[in-house]
Amino acid sequence: MVSFFTVLLFSCQDRTKSSVGSSADEFFVFEVLPIIQSKCLSCHGDSPDEIEGGLDLRSARSMSAGGEQHAELVVPGRPEFSPLYQAIIREDPDFSMPPKERDALTEEEVQVFYHWIVAGAPWPNDLEQKQIAAAGGPRSTTRMKVQTSGGQTTHWEERYYRTDDLWAYRKPHHSDIPGQFPDKHPIDAFVEHKLLELQLPAAESATMRQLVKRVYYDLLGLPPTKEQIDAFVNDGKADSYERLIDQLIASPHYGEEWARHWLDVVRYSDSDGFSNDYLRPNAWRYRDYVVRSFNSGKPYDQFLLEQLAGDEMDPEDPEMLIATGFLRMGPWEHTAMSVAAETRQFYLDDVTNIVGETFLAAPLNCARCHDHKYDPIPTRDYYQIQAVFATTQPAQRPAPFLENENLHLIDEERERLQAWIDRTEKEAKEIVQKEERAARGWFRERGRRYLPKKERRKLNLEQQPPRYYGLSNTDLGYRKVLQKRGQILRRNLDRFEPWAYAVYNGPYRIVHSASTMRMPEELSGEAQPVFILDGGSVYAEGDSVSPGVLSVVHYLDTTLSPYFNALRHIPAGIQGRRLALAQWLIHPEHPLTARVMVNRIWQHHFGEGLAQNPNNFGASGKKPTHPE
């Protein structure tokens, strides 16, 4: 980088700023413009009707017009006098750009602007930019244009990305193991090599007592007993550590501890969220499915298939239906105050993004309203992936209890719950009786015949007792408590019934949250169409889209097999969309799926991942600490 800047500064002395193909022009096209496009235009050009601060950075002419705060944004040759440069170095908290700290330019990006301004701040016109881009240049190996399914704007499609920001979209490859450590485990060899390179000493080995405690907490989430510590410390055999690992992985607590990590990722909850926060009485079966999967050593590709498409694989297998609880873990609420189209869109947005973050380490929601600011993920991709789930409908489906499910004390718990329901109904009935006793007195005082509540409601107001007659404020408040408690408890009775908190494939359908969701008998009908939504609004439909996948995966890596490339075509019918997506995800050539899970495992063992943001392998995430 420094050597190129040196070449740039010297070469610009002999070449005019307007000459197409000059080093300065190439530097602008391959280095400066991509930063402006990714970090600046969202506020200063993408929406011409909403230009923040009056500053338009779409062209040299609009930039030269300045903004509301500064008439002259760049002083060619003098970064220290250029408001643009002063904003990006962020020394003045009242004049720092971009405004959010997390979006700040890196030190390398700041240097790019510094050297561009020193070189005279050249900005070739659109035609010259296209000619330079087509010809390539001295920096074209550090940035590249990426083909996708197609952006919403031409300038987004013309964007250049740093090649090292695209690391995750290429297949992993084997790295040469440092040769000076032939007896080391490959991972240890890389670590030792880096320590040697940096002239750092290795950390001291843990004591046997420290080691056994760490292993117990790591694998089981539980401390060892004194007897377990002593047994390990006094074992004395060469393979004591390996046998301890095998012993702990065989423990049922292993699946419980590691299921916690997965359930956090997939946002597991026992209730629906939002204002009513309705219970999910059968969600526990998905939780226990995850525990069983870890304890059985289930292969990850099978684990993924079952959660995305278990019902499509074998709808007669209760385990497969339970596994699709993954698709139900997001918040859900639909009441008389809700708009059905919005409720449905909330669900589709949630499940689209969680599939992206969980399996691809790609926050797809960033592309919901516009093409992704930092990564080659167009809005079209977002809605193509969303279309995979357009036929997915939530339901509690019958699924007989399995022999290996935890049904311990289920009868006793059902009896306890029923007793609570009976007591709640008895207390509610007592309040009703109190109100009716008062009503009888009201009628008696007036020498009239008593009428039950249902009948007297037909009378004129002056001919019946006042509303809530005979009840105190305490009675009224407690009655509401009893009503809500009864609703919750009766709903929770489903907890003891063989239902799976699952999904099915069918046409568009909305059920109120207060109602139990069951599969309809009739499943015929058309698949719900999916459109690109302008700004993510369900009321702003754009082009219709068909089911698809993350397109950059197939355009960036030229070594992919024809078979894997063919898997990107998802069926358009009601059935089979999710299974096709899952098969695309688990193909051995997929660059992201295994990489993402390996990083999660590393994170949970060692505190942070090799790539430190496990849900984001894009440009705004953090690159791997050890790329090899």
XYZ file of C-alpha atoms in Angstrom:
628
model
C 0.000 0.000 0.000
C 2.686 2.540 0.970
C 4.814 1.762 -2.071
C 1.849 2.310 -4.342
C 1.075 5.674 -2.725
C 4.685 6.671 -3.316
C 4.434 5.677 -6.989
C 1.125 7.512 -7.242
C 2.449 10.782 -5.854
C 5.525 10.798 -8.096
C 3.662 9.728 -11.218
C 1.023 12.427 -10.777
C 3.690 15.078 -11.215
C 4.044 14.090 -14.875
C 0.443 13.213 -15.766
C -2.508 15.594 -15.841
C -5.532 14.951 -13.625
C -7.859 14.716 -16.626
C -5.925 12.077 -18.532
C -7.954 8.884 -18.565
C -6.000 5.993 -17.153
C -3.595 8.099 -15.089
C -2.435 6.609 -11.808
C -4.472 9.191 -9.873
C -7.627 8.442 -11.868
C -7.152 4.714 -11.412
C -6.604 5.253 -7.708
C -9.907 7.107 -7.482
C -11.830 4.404 -9.372
C -10.361 1.406 -7.552
C -9.811 2.839 -4.065
C -11.693 6.080 -3.340
C -14.985 5.542 -5.164
C -15.777 2.149 -3.547
C -15.429 3.744 -0.090
C -17.697 6.639 -1.067
C -20.259 4.165 -2.415
C -20.233 1.908 0.638
C -19.775 4.441 3.443
C -21.176 7.761 2.192
C -23.882 7.501 -0.467
C -26.570 6.018 1.777
C -26.938 9.543 3.251
C -25.359 11.636 0.510
C -26.665 10.412 -2.822
C -28.622 7.148 -2.863
C -31.877 9.042 -2.280
C -31.650 12.296 -4.304
C -34.754 13.644 -2.562
C -33.215 13.095 0.882
C -29.659 14.454 0.784
C -28.350 14.813 4.340
C -26.854 18.218 5.119
C -27.286 19.282 1.496
C -24.124 17.354 0.608
C -24.356 15.282 -2.590
C -21.369 12.974 -3.230
C -22.525 11.367 -6.466
C -20.164 13.343 -8.676
C -17.301 15.831 -8.647
C -19.690 18.626 -9.589
C -22.172 17.906 -6.796
C -19.341 17.515 -4.287
C -17.808 20.822 -5.321
C -21.129 22.513 -4.499
C -20.459 21.690 -0.859
C -23.162 21.350 1.750
C -24.939 23.298 4.436
C -21.831 23.481 6.666
C -18.996 23.848 4.154
C -19.000 25.421 0.722
C -15.614 23.891 -0.149
C -15.378 20.253 0.924
C -11.953 19.379 -0.511
C -8.891 21.572 -0.912
C -6.797 19.728 -3.550
C -3.347 18.915 -2.224
C -4.163 19.958 1.350
C -5.935 17.292 3.462
C -5.389 19.329 6.634
C -7.572 22.124 5.188
C -10.192 19.799 3.646
C -13.445 19.483 5.678
C -14.051 16.043 4.133
C -10.777 14.712 5.514
C -11.298 16.386 8.891
C -14.722 14.700 9.150
C -13.443 11.197 8.467
C -10.532 11.399 10.937
C -13.202 12.083 13.621
C -11.157 14.424 15.825
C -14.138 16.781 16.228
C -17.066 14.857 17.824
C -19.528 17.407 16.404
C -18.228 16.919 12.868
C -17.495 13.232 12.410
C -18.533 11.181 9.409
C -20.082 8.690 9.100
C -22.083 9.728 12.191
C -22.142 6.282 13.822
C -18.900 5.174 15.424
C -19.376 1.587 14.206
C -19.427 2.825 10.591
C -16.197 4.819 10.929
C -13.586 4.442 8.196
C -10.656 2.194 8.960
C -7.179 3.655 9.255
C -6.386 2.267 5.809
C -9.495 3.907 4.304
C -8.602 7.239 5.898
C -5.156 6.971 4.311
C -6.784 6.369 0.938
C -8.559 9.753 1.180
C -5.430 11.445 2.468
C -3.321 10.387 -0.498
C -6.149 11.086 -2.951
C -6.417 14.680 -1.730
C -2.615 15.078 -1.753
C -2.673 13.909 -5.387
C -5.109 16.700 -6.266
C -8.427 14.919 -5.555
C -9.032 13.831 -9.170
C -12.588 12.672 -10.006
C -12.931 11.367 -13.567
C -16.369 11.568 -15.178
C -18.693 8.570 -15.579
C -17.421 7.644 -19.042
C -13.802 7.823 -17.926
C -14.600 5.703 -14.865
C -16.121 2.985 -17.064
C -13.094 3.018 -19.363
C -10.698 2.739 -16.422
C -12.708 -0.042 -14.822
C -12.858 -1.969 -18.093
C -9.100 -1.646 -18.589
C -8.181 -2.627 -15.042
C -5.368 -0.933 -13.216
C -2.574 -1.189 -10.700
C -5.070 -1.565 -7.823
C -7.536 -3.872 -9.549
C -6.108 -6.864 -7.679
C -7.157 -5.381 -4.320
C -10.723 -4.564 -5.385
C -13.061 -6.287 -7.771
C -16.522 -6.029 -9.195
C -18.829 -8.900 -8.226
C -21.694 -10.292 -10.253
C -24.926 -11.141 -8.409
C -28.579 -11.706 -9.309
C -28.830 -7.959 -9.919
C -28.995 -4.787 -7.849
C -31.724 -2.175 -7.641
C -29.455 0.509 -9.098
C -26.776 0.568 -11.769
C -24.239 2.254 -9.513
C -24.602 -0.566 -6.946
C -23.921 -3.150 -9.644
C -20.802 -1.205 -10.659
C -19.453 -1.203 -7.103
C -15.979 -2.573 -6.394
C -15.351 -4.672 -3.270
C -12.112 -5.256 -1.452
C -10.990 -8.760 -2.351
C -10.093 -9.569 1.250
C -13.663 -8.667 2.310
C -14.900 -11.508 0.098
C -12.923 -14.248 1.855
C -15.974 -16.119 3.148
C -17.650 -16.515 -0.256
C -14.874 -18.715 -1.628
C -14.424 -22.398 -0.845
C -12.019 -23.121 2.011
C -8.696 -24.571 0.869
C -5.973 -26.455 2.669
C -3.102 -24.330 3.902
C 0.450 -25.556 4.206
C 1.180 -26.410 7.816
C 4.298 -24.659 9.189
C 7.096 -27.207 8.759
C 9.145 -26.379 11.840
C 6.577 -28.110 14.084
C 6.084 -31.572 12.525
C 5.013 -33.191 15.807
C 2.389 -30.595 16.666
C -1.332 -30.699 15.971
C -1.924 -28.514 12.860
C -3.724 -25.856 14.913
C -0.906 -25.786 17.452
C 1.605 -25.545 14.615
C -0.041 -22.386 13.277
C -0.207 -20.853 16.758
C 3.415 -21.741 17.539
C 4.514 -20.338 14.188
C 2.816 -17.015 14.889
C 4.250 -16.846 18.414
C 7.709 -17.468 16.991
C 7.180 -14.839 14.317
C 6.128 -12.263 16.925
C 8.798 -13.449 19.388
C 6.169 -14.070 22.063
C 6.445 -16.826 24.666
C 3.672 -19.396 24.930
C 1.388 -19.221 27.939
C 2.243 -21.568 30.761
C 0.488 -24.918 30.783
C -2.486 -25.245 33.112
C -2.119 -27.344 36.230
C -4.033 -30.615 36.375
C -6.575 -29.061 38.733
C -7.055 -26.042 36.484
C -7.397 -28.274 33.443
C -10.085 -30.552 34.864
C -12.170 -27.559 35.977
C -11.888 -25.894 32.583
C -12.909 -29.071 30.780
C -15.969 -29.611 32.987
C -17.159 -26.039 32.559
C -16.448 -26.107 28.830
C -18.178 -29.376 27.986
C -20.876 -29.661 30.663
C -21.292 -26.134 32.011
C -20.971 -27.654 35.485
C -18.153 -27.693 38.054
C -16.492 -31.000 38.885
C -16.944 -32.436 42.358
C -13.956 -32.750 44.677
C -13.935 -36.488 44.016
C -13.882 -35.943 40.237
C -10.982 -33.488 40.543
C -9.002 -35.870 42.719
C -9.704 -38.821 40.391
C -8.283 -36.934 37.421
C -5.281 -35.461 39.256
C -4.329 -38.862 40.682
C -5.048 -40.881 37.533
C -1.388 -40.977 36.449
C -2.026 -42.610 33.052
C -0.822 -41.060 29.805
C -4.301 -41.008 28.240
C -6.121 -39.598 31.277
C -7.049 -36.359 29.473
C -8.429 -38.138 26.377
C -10.479 -40.503 28.560
C -11.866 -37.546 30.520
C -12.987 -35.878 27.291
C -14.711 -39.069 26.116
C -16.387 -39.460 29.499
C -17.788 -35.919 29.502
C -18.983 -36.034 25.903
C -20.870 -39.225 26.797
C -22.639 -37.409 29.647
C -26.256 -36.299 29.054
C -25.209 -32.899 30.437
C -23.020 -32.444 27.348
C -26.062 -32.117 25.086
C -27.763 -29.823 27.586
C -24.782 -27.441 27.700
C -24.172 -27.322 23.969
C -27.872 -27.086 23.143
C -27.844 -23.822 25.108
C -25.459 -22.330 22.567
C -27.594 -23.394 19.610
C -30.841 -22.279 21.241
C -29.321 -18.826 21.795
C -28.414 -18.599 18.110
C -31.891 -19.593 16.903
C -33.644 -17.291 19.470
C -35.451 -20.080 21.328
C -38.337 -18.913 23.494
C -41.195 -20.501 25.410
C -43.534 -17.616 24.544
C -44.443 -15.507 21.505
C -43.136 -12.112 22.577
C -44.827 -8.754 21.873
C -47.544 -7.372 24.170
C -49.558 -10.548 24.837
C -46.550 -12.877 24.982
C -48.683 -15.990 24.498
C -47.241 -19.280 25.733
C -45.753 -21.845 23.391
C -46.745 -24.972 25.299
C -45.104 -27.415 22.880
C -41.857 -25.517 22.215
C -40.085 -27.651 24.824
C -40.088 -30.543 22.346
C -37.841 -28.571 19.966
C -35.526 -27.692 22.870
C -35.234 -31.355 23.834
C -34.735 -32.322 20.176
C -31.648 -30.084 20.099
C -30.332 -31.688 23.311
C -30.867 -35.174 21.848
C -29.124 -34.201 18.623
C -25.962 -33.092 20.412
C -25.946 -36.102 22.707
C -26.384 -38.546 19.814
C -23.518 -37.055 17.788
C -25.849 -36.293 14.888
C -23.950 -35.048 11.799
C -24.366 -31.306 11.292
C -25.685 -31.625 7.738
C -28.478 -33.894 8.994
C -29.157 -31.486 11.879
C -29.539 -28.627 9.407
C -31.750 -30.595 6.995
C -34.152 -31.630 9.730
C -34.636 -28.120 11.097
C -35.252 -26.493 7.735
C -37.214 -29.269 6.052
C -37.929 -32.193 8.389
C -41.608 -32.165 7.445
C -40.711 -32.350 3.743
C -38.297 -35.206 4.359
C -40.667 -37.437 6.352
C -43.973 -35.963 7.602
C -44.795 -39.251 9.348
C -41.753 -39.059 11.640
C -42.563 -37.049 14.815
C -38.869 -36.173 15.235
C -38.848 -34.483 11.829
C -41.903 -32.385 12.665
C -40.456 -31.373 16.031
C -37.184 -30.308 14.344
C -38.987 -27.670 12.250
C -39.627 -25.760 15.472
C -36.514 -23.876 14.325
C -38.793 -22.028 11.888
C -41.160 -21.018 14.717
C -38.733 -19.522 17.217
C -39.148 -15.874 16.179
C -41.662 -13.481 17.782
C -45.261 -13.853 16.631
C -48.468 -11.989 17.417
C -51.681 -11.509 15.468
C -54.696 -9.993 17.205
C -57.825 -8.072 16.208
C -55.610 -4.967 16.183
C -53.110 -6.464 13.722
C -52.972 -6.180 9.942
C -52.711 -9.669 8.454
C -50.321 -8.674 5.663
C -47.981 -7.019 8.165
C -48.083 -9.973 10.554
C -47.186 -12.331 7.742
C -44.382 -10.064 6.545
C -42.937 -9.837 10.069
C -42.733 -13.633 10.103
C -41.144 -13.878 6.646
C -38.587 -11.160 7.447
C -37.637 -12.843 10.708
C -37.209 -16.336 9.274
C -35.269 -15.027 6.249
C -32.778 -13.165 8.414
C -32.337 -15.933 10.984
C -31.537 -18.445 8.229
C -28.954 -15.979 6.897
C -27.308 -15.338 10.265
C -27.477 -18.926 11.550
C -26.216 -20.844 8.516
C -24.499 -18.231 6.309
C -23.202 -15.683 8.840
C -24.909 -13.125 6.616
C -27.312 -10.602 8.227
C -29.746 -10.715 5.300
C -32.009 -8.135 6.932
C -29.478 -5.493 5.834
C -30.737 -6.076 2.275
C -34.456 -5.937 3.102
C -34.938 -2.258 2.241
C -32.066 -1.686 -0.190
C -29.096 -3.454 -1.723
C -26.562 -4.267 1.006
C -24.316 -1.309 1.855
C -21.125 -3.313 2.360
C -21.527 -6.808 0.889
C -22.499 -8.131 -2.559
C -25.990 -9.101 -1.380
C -28.696 -7.448 -3.486
C -32.238 -6.870 -2.298
C -33.323 -9.334 -4.975
C -31.403 -12.098 -3.193
C -33.125 -11.224 0.079
C -36.591 -11.656 -1.409
C -35.597 -14.723 -3.451
C -34.530 -16.432 -0.220
C -37.709 -15.160 1.431
C -39.733 -16.746 -1.376
C -38.412 -20.139 -0.226
C -40.548 -19.680 2.902
C -43.605 -18.163 1.208
C -45.399 -21.520 1.368
C -44.354 -22.196 4.988
C -47.243 -21.887 7.430
C -47.049 -22.271 11.245
C -49.119 -24.948 12.978
C -49.233 -27.319 15.920
C -49.109 -30.723 14.252
C -49.913 -34.115 15.811
C -46.665 -35.919 16.645
C -46.778 -38.921 19.000
C -44.396 -38.770 21.930
C -41.104 -40.585 21.361
C -39.608 -43.202 23.630
C -36.545 -41.047 24.261
C -38.497 -37.865 25.081
C -38.520 -36.711 28.680
C -42.049 -37.516 29.900
C -41.017 -37.851 33.544
C -43.796 -36.632 35.889
C -45.969 -35.567 32.954
C -49.140 -36.988 34.542
C -48.379 -35.363 37.882
C -47.743 -32.009 36.199
C -50.997 -32.254 34.252
C -52.889 -32.923 37.477
C -51.187 -29.995 39.199
C -52.074 -27.682 36.335
C -55.670 -28.905 36.210
C -56.004 -28.292 39.950
C -54.814 -24.726 39.424
C -57.323 -24.270 36.591
C -60.128 -25.601 38.805
C -59.172 -23.212 41.599
C -59.013 -20.286 39.155
C -62.438 -21.104 37.750
C -63.855 -21.464 41.279
C -62.560 -18.018 42.294
C -63.878 -16.465 39.074
C -67.258 -18.083 39.699
C -67.356 -16.630 43.233
C -66.975 -13.107 41.820
C -69.768 -13.777 39.324
C -71.960 -15.047 42.170
C -71.179 -11.951 44.238
C -72.301 -9.724 41.368
C -75.491 -11.769 40.933
C -76.332 -11.615 44.643
C -76.094 -7.842 44.453
C -78.271 -7.838 41.320
C -80.941 -9.914 43.097
C -81.010 -7.353 45.906
C -81.303 -4.515 43.355
C -84.351 -6.148 41.742
C -85.843 -7.042 45.130
C -85.562 -3.462 46.412
C -87.608 -2.356 43.424
C -90.177 -5.089 43.732
C -89.257 -6.615 40.402
C -88.513 -10.111 39.262
C -84.809 -11.038 39.083
C -83.431 -11.663 35.606
C -80.112 -13.413 34.869
C -77.365 -11.214 33.409
C -77.802 -12.434 29.841
C -81.531 -11.610 29.875
C -81.360 -8.292 31.715
C -78.792 -6.946 29.243
C -81.665 -6.691 26.765
C -83.432 -4.133 28.998
C -83.016 -0.386 28.914
C -80.236 0.859 31.179
C -82.594 2.275 33.798
C -84.348 -1.113 34.029
C -81.225 -3.075 35.043
C -78.522 -2.776 37.726
C -75.502 -0.588 36.901
C -72.591 -2.351 35.303
C -70.426 -4.283 37.820
C -73.014 -3.634 40.496
C -71.875 -4.951 43.877
C -68.203 -5.406 42.897
C -65.308 -3.452 44.367
C -62.298 -2.227 42.409
C -60.372 -5.101 43.962
C -62.954 -7.548 42.626
C -62.743 -6.050 39.141
C -58.964 -6.140 39.084
C -58.764 -9.687 40.385
C -61.362 -10.836 37.870
C -59.112 -9.657 35.048
C -56.211 -11.503 36.637
C -58.290 -14.681 36.835
C -59.424 -14.342 33.226
C -55.860 -14.001 31.963
C -54.590 -16.725 34.278
C -57.293 -19.117 33.114
C -56.488 -18.382 29.477
C -52.779 -19.068 30.048
C -53.347 -22.210 32.091
C -55.824 -23.758 29.672
C -53.497 -23.048 26.795
C -50.670 -24.670 28.724
C -52.586 -27.936 28.936
C -51.368 -28.538 25.367
C -47.922 -28.961 26.905
C -48.881 -32.500 27.899
C -50.402 -33.434 24.559
C -48.484 -34.944 21.594
C -48.336 -31.822 19.458
C -45.266 -30.506 17.634
C -44.633 -26.776 17.420
C -44.030 -27.043 13.689
C -44.888 -25.892 10.160
C -46.516 -27.202 6.984
C -46.590 -26.185 3.318
C -49.716 -24.525 2.047
C -51.309 -21.335 0.700
C -51.329 -18.068 2.624
C -53.220 -18.269 5.935
C -53.300 -16.202 9.133
C -54.557 -17.423 12.534
C -55.084 -15.220 15.582
C -52.540 -15.717 18.352
C -55.288 -16.451 20.883
C -56.363 -19.453 18.773
C -54.527 -22.741 18.557
C -52.926 -23.143 15.145
C -53.855 -26.413 13.487
C -53.318 -27.580 9.926
C -56.423 -27.024 7.788
C -57.957 -30.098 6.177
C -57.833 -28.464 2.742
C -54.342 -27.442 1.557
C -55.100 -26.626 -2.075
C -54.461 -23.144 -3.388
C -51.777 -20.972 -4.934
C -48.426 -20.226 -3.355
C -48.150 -16.755 -1.837
C -46.426 -14.489 -4.376
C -43.338 -12.620 -3.187
C -42.331 -9.179 -4.381
C -39.339 -6.942 -3.830
C -40.703 -4.442 -1.301
C -39.551 -0.874 -1.721
C -38.058 0.187 1.597
C -39.196 -3.127 3.070
C -42.823 -1.926 3.120
C -45.496 -4.519 2.441
C -47.495 -1.725 0.789
C -44.825 -0.955 -1.820
C -44.635 -4.003 -4.077
C -42.018 -4.033 -6.820
C -40.884 -6.857 -9.108
C -42.087 -10.363 -8.318
C -39.359 -12.911 -7.520
C -39.017 -16.678 -7.567
C -37.361 -18.782 -4.855
C -33.566 -18.553 -4.934
C -30.322 -18.505 -2.965
C -27.408 -16.194 -2.161
C -26.167 -15.514 -5.679
C -22.650 -14.225 -4.891
C -21.674 -17.763 -3.875
C -22.088 -18.938 -7.468
C -20.634 -15.959 -9.308
C -17.502 -15.325 -7.250
C -15.834 -18.763 -7.162
C -15.150 -20.147 -10.637
C -14.060 -23.560 -9.316
C -17.560 -24.704 -8.286
C -18.902 -27.865 -9.886
C -21.874 -27.790 -12.294
C -23.813 -29.954 -9.830
C -23.472 -27.454 -6.985
C -24.281 -24.553 -9.313
C -27.455 -26.371 -10.365
C -28.615 -26.546 -6.745
C -29.275 -22.793 -6.722
C -32.476 -23.397 -8.701
C -35.262 -23.794 -6.113
C -38.635 -25.373 -7.084
C -41.465 -22.889 -7.606
C -44.255 -25.214 -6.421
C -45.853 -25.405 -2.983
C -43.714 -28.371 -1.895
C -39.969 -28.886 -1.681
C -38.634 -25.337 -1.494
C -37.097 -25.608 1.972
C -35.585 -29.024 1.316
C -33.937 -27.670 -1.839
C -32.504 -24.717 0.103
C -31.218 -27.072 2.810
C -29.557 -29.327 0.223
C -27.885 -26.273 -1.288
C -26.612 -25.285 2.152
C -25.119 -28.685 3.033
C -23.352 -29.349 -0.260
C -19.636 -29.937 0.438
C -18.626 -27.141 -1.952
C -20.689 -24.518 -0.158
C -18.167 -21.957 1.119
C -20.137 -20.773 4.141
C -22.138 -23.479 5.904
C -19.411 -25.616 7.509
C -17.184 -22.584 7.993
C -19.891 -20.828 10.010
C -20.539 -23.792 12.315
C -16.839 -24.503 12.871
C -16.458 -20.870 13.903
C -19.343 -21.180 16.369
C -17.801 -24.289 17.929
C -14.454 -22.512 18.197
C -16.168 -19.520 19.804
C -17.878 -21.611 22.480
C -14.687 -23.495 23.320
C -12.298 -20.528 23.379
C -14.391 -17.451 24.109
C -14.359 -15.860 20.659
C -14.447 -17.195 17.123
C -11.659 -17.282 14.587
C -13.874 -14.697 12.882
C -15.031 -12.708 15.868
C -18.567 -11.902 14.717
C -20.117 -15.382 14.311
C -23.268 -14.005 12.640
C -21.496 -11.749 10.143
C -18.695 -12.855 7.838
C -19.157 -9.774 5.642
C -17.134 -6.575 5.311
C -18.646 -5.058 8.466
C -17.789 -8.162 10.507
C -14.291 -9.002 11.686
C -11.941 -11.021 9.516
C -10.419 -14.253 10.849
C -7.550 -13.832 13.282
C -5.853 -16.840 11.639
C -7.008 -16.967 7.987
C -5.049 -20.177 7.321
